[in-house]
Coordinates of N, CA and C in Angstrom, one line a residue:
X1323 N -32.2 29.3 -5.8 CA -31.0 29.8 -4.8 C -29.7 29.8 -4.9
X1324 N -29.0 30.7 -4.4 CA -27.8 30.7 -4.7 C -27.0 29.4 -4.5
X1325 N -25.7 29.3 -4.6 CA -24.9 28.1 -4.2 C -23.5 28.8 -3.5
X1326 N -23.3 28.6 -2.6 CA -21.8 29.1 -1.9 C -21.1 27.8 -1.7
X1327 N -19.9 28.4 -1.5 CA -18.7 27.1 -1.4 C -18.2 27.6 -0.2
X1328 N -18.6 27.1 1.4 CA -18.1 27.6 2.5 C -16.6 27.0 2.4
X1329 N -15.6 27.6 2.9 CA -14.2 27.0 2.7 C -13.8 27.3 4.3
X1330 N -13.4 26.2 4.9 CA -12.6 26.0 5.9 C -11.5 25.8 6.0
X1331 N -10.3 26.8 6.1 CA -8.8 26.7 5.7 C -8.2 25.9 6.8
X1332 N -8.9 25.5 7.8 CA -7.9 24.8 9.0 C -9.1 24.4 9.8
X1333 N -9.2 22.6 9.6 CA -10.1 21.7 10.3 C -9.2 21.8 11.8
X1334 N -10.1 21.4 13.0 CA -9.9 21.2 14.2 C -8.8 20.4 14.3
X1335 N -7.7 20.3 15.1 CA -6.6 19.5 15.2 C -6.7 18.5 15.2
X1336 N -6.4 17.6 14.7 CA -6.6 16.0 14.9 C -7.9 15.8 14.3
X1337 N -8.8 16.4 13.3 CA -9.7 16.1 12.8 C -9.7 14.8 11.9
X1338 N -10.4 14.1 11.9 CA -10.7 12.6 10.7 C -11.8 12.9 10.2
X1339 N -11.9 12.0 9.2 CA -13.3 12.1 8.2 C -14.4 12.1 9.1
X1340 N -14.4 11.1 9.8 CA -15.5 10.9 10.8 C -16.0 12.2 11.3
X1341 N -15.2 12.8 12.1 CA -15.3 14.0 12.9 C -16.1 15.3 11.9
X1342 N -15.9 14.9 11.0 CA -16.4 16.1 9.4 C -17.6 15.5 8.7
X1343 N -18.0 14.1 9.0 CA -19.0 13.9 8.6 C -20.0 13.8 9.6
X1344 N -19.7 13.6 10.9 CA -20.8 14.3 12.4 C -21.0 15.6 12.2
X1345 N -20.1 16.4 11.8 CA -20.3 17.8 11.8 C -21.2 18.2 10.4
X1346 N -21.1 17.4 9.6 CA -22.0 17.6 8.5 C -23.6 17.1 8.7
X1347 N -23.4 16.2 9.3 CA -25.0 15.6 9.7 C -25.6 16.3 10.6
X1348 N -25.0 17.1 11.4 CA -25.3 18.2 12.4 C -25.9 19.4 11.9
X1349 N -25.2 19.7 10.5 CA -25.7 21.2 9.7 C -26.9 20.4 8.9
X1350 N -26.9 19.2 8.5 CA -28.4 18.6 7.7 C -29.4 18.8 8.6
X1351 N -29.3 18.3 10.1 CA -30.7 18.2 10.8 C -30.9 19.5 11.2
X1352 N -30.1 20.9 11.0 CA -30.3 22.0 11.3 C -30.6 22.8 10.2
X1353 N -30.2 22.6 9.1 CA -30.3 23.5 7.9 C -31.9 23.7 7.8
X1354 N -32.9 23.4 7.6 CA -34.3 23.3 7.3 C -34.7 24.7 8.0
X1355 N -34.2 25.2 9.2 CA -34.8 26.0 10.4 C -34.4 27.5 9.3
X1356 N -33.0 27.4 8.7 CA -32.9 28.7 8.2 C -33.0 28.4 6.5
X1357 N -33.6 27.6 6.1 CA -34.2 27.4 4.4 C -32.8 27.2 3.5
X1358 N -31.8 26.4 4.3 CA -30.6 26.3 3.5 C -30.6 24.5 3.5
X1359 N -29.6 24.4 2.4 CA -29.2 23.0 2.0 C -28.2 22.8 1.9
X1360 N -27.4 21.7 2.8 CA -25.8 21.5 2.7 C -26.0 20.4 1.4
X1361 N -25.5 20.7 0.5 CA -25.6 19.8 -0.6 C -24.5 18.6 -0.6
X1362 N -23.1 19.2 -0.4 CA -22.1 18.1 -0.2 C -20.8 18.8 0.8
X1363 N -20.0 17.9 1.0 CA -18.7 18.2 1.5 C -17.5 17.3 1.2
X1364 N -16.5 18.2 1.2 CA -15.3 17.3 0.9 C -14.2 17.7 2.2
X1365 N -13.5 16.9 2.5 CA -12.4 17.0 3.3 C -10.7 16.7 3.0
X1366 N -10.0 17.4 2.6 CA -8.8 17.1 2.3 C -7.9 17.1 3.8
X1367 N -7.9 16.0 4.3 CA -7.4 15.4 5.6 C -5.8 15.9 5.9
X1368 N -5.2 15.7 4.6 CA -3.9 15.9 4.4 C -3.6 17.5 4.9
X1369 N -4.3 18.2 4.1 CA -3.9 19.7 4.3 C -5.0 20.4 5.7
X1370 N -6.1 19.6 6.0 CA -6.7 20.4 7.3 C -7.9 20.9 6.6
X1371 N -8.1 20.7 5.2 CA -9.1 21.9 4.6 C -10.7 21.1 4.6
X1372 N -11.7 21.8 4.6 CA -12.9 21.5 4.6 C -13.9 22.5 3.6
X1373 N -14.6 21.8 2.8 CA -15.3 22.4 1.8 C -16.6 22.0 1.9
X1374 N -17.7 23.0 1.9 CA -19.1 22.8 1.9 C -19.4 23.4 0.7
X1375 N -20.6 22.6 0.2 CA -21.2 23.4 -0.9 C -22.7 23.6 -0.4
X1376 N -23.3 24.5 -0.7 CA -24.7 24.9 0.2 C -25.5 25.8 -0.9
X1377 N -26.7 25.5 -0.7 CA -28.0 26.1 -1.4 C -28.3 27.2 -0.5
X1378 N -28.2 28.3 -0.4 CA -28.9 29.0 0.8 C -29.2 30.4 0.1
X1379 N -30.4 31.0 0.9 CA -30.8 32.3 0.4 C -29.5 33.4 0.6
X1380 N -28.8 33.1 1.6 CA -27.6 34.0 1.4 C -26.5 33.6 2.6
X1381 N -25.1 33.7 2.4 CA -23.8 33.6 3.0 C -24.2 33.6 4.5
X1382 N -25.2 34.5 5.0 CA -25.4 34.3 6.5 C -26.2 33.2 7.0
X1383 N -27.1 32.9 6.1 CA -28.2 31.9 6.7 C -26.9 30.4 6.5
X1384 N -26.4 30.2 5.7 CA -25.3 29.2 5.7 C -24.6 29.2 6.6
X1385 N -24.0 30.2 7.3 CA -23.0 30.4 8.5 C -23.8 30.1 9.6
X1386 N -25.1 30.8 9.8 CA -26.0 30.3 11.1 C -26.2 28.8 11.3
X1387 N -26.1 28.1 10.2 CA -26.5 26.8 10.5 C -25.4 26.3 11.0
X1388 N -24.0 26.6 10.4 CA -22.8 25.6 10.9 C -22.7 26.1 12.2
X1389 N -23.1 27.5 13.0 CA -22.9 28.2 14.2 C -23.8 27.3 15.2
X1390 N -25.1 27.3 14.8 CA -25.5 26.4 15.6 C -25.5 25.2 15.7
X1391 N -25.4 24.3 14.5 CA -25.0 22.6 14.6 C -24.1 22.7 15.2

């Protein structure tokens, strides 16, 4: 399956590392429904950017996981 890098250029105001970790865990709980595997994420708290490495059949499937989670 293709790998995708999902880039969130602006995290929600006041987001902390725990908030991003919790969101990632919600993605992991939802991913199987869409044939997606969220492999890893990085959070640049200073600049408010989040990067998610995703193994997915297509970008739409990866985005659906985020929306549902």
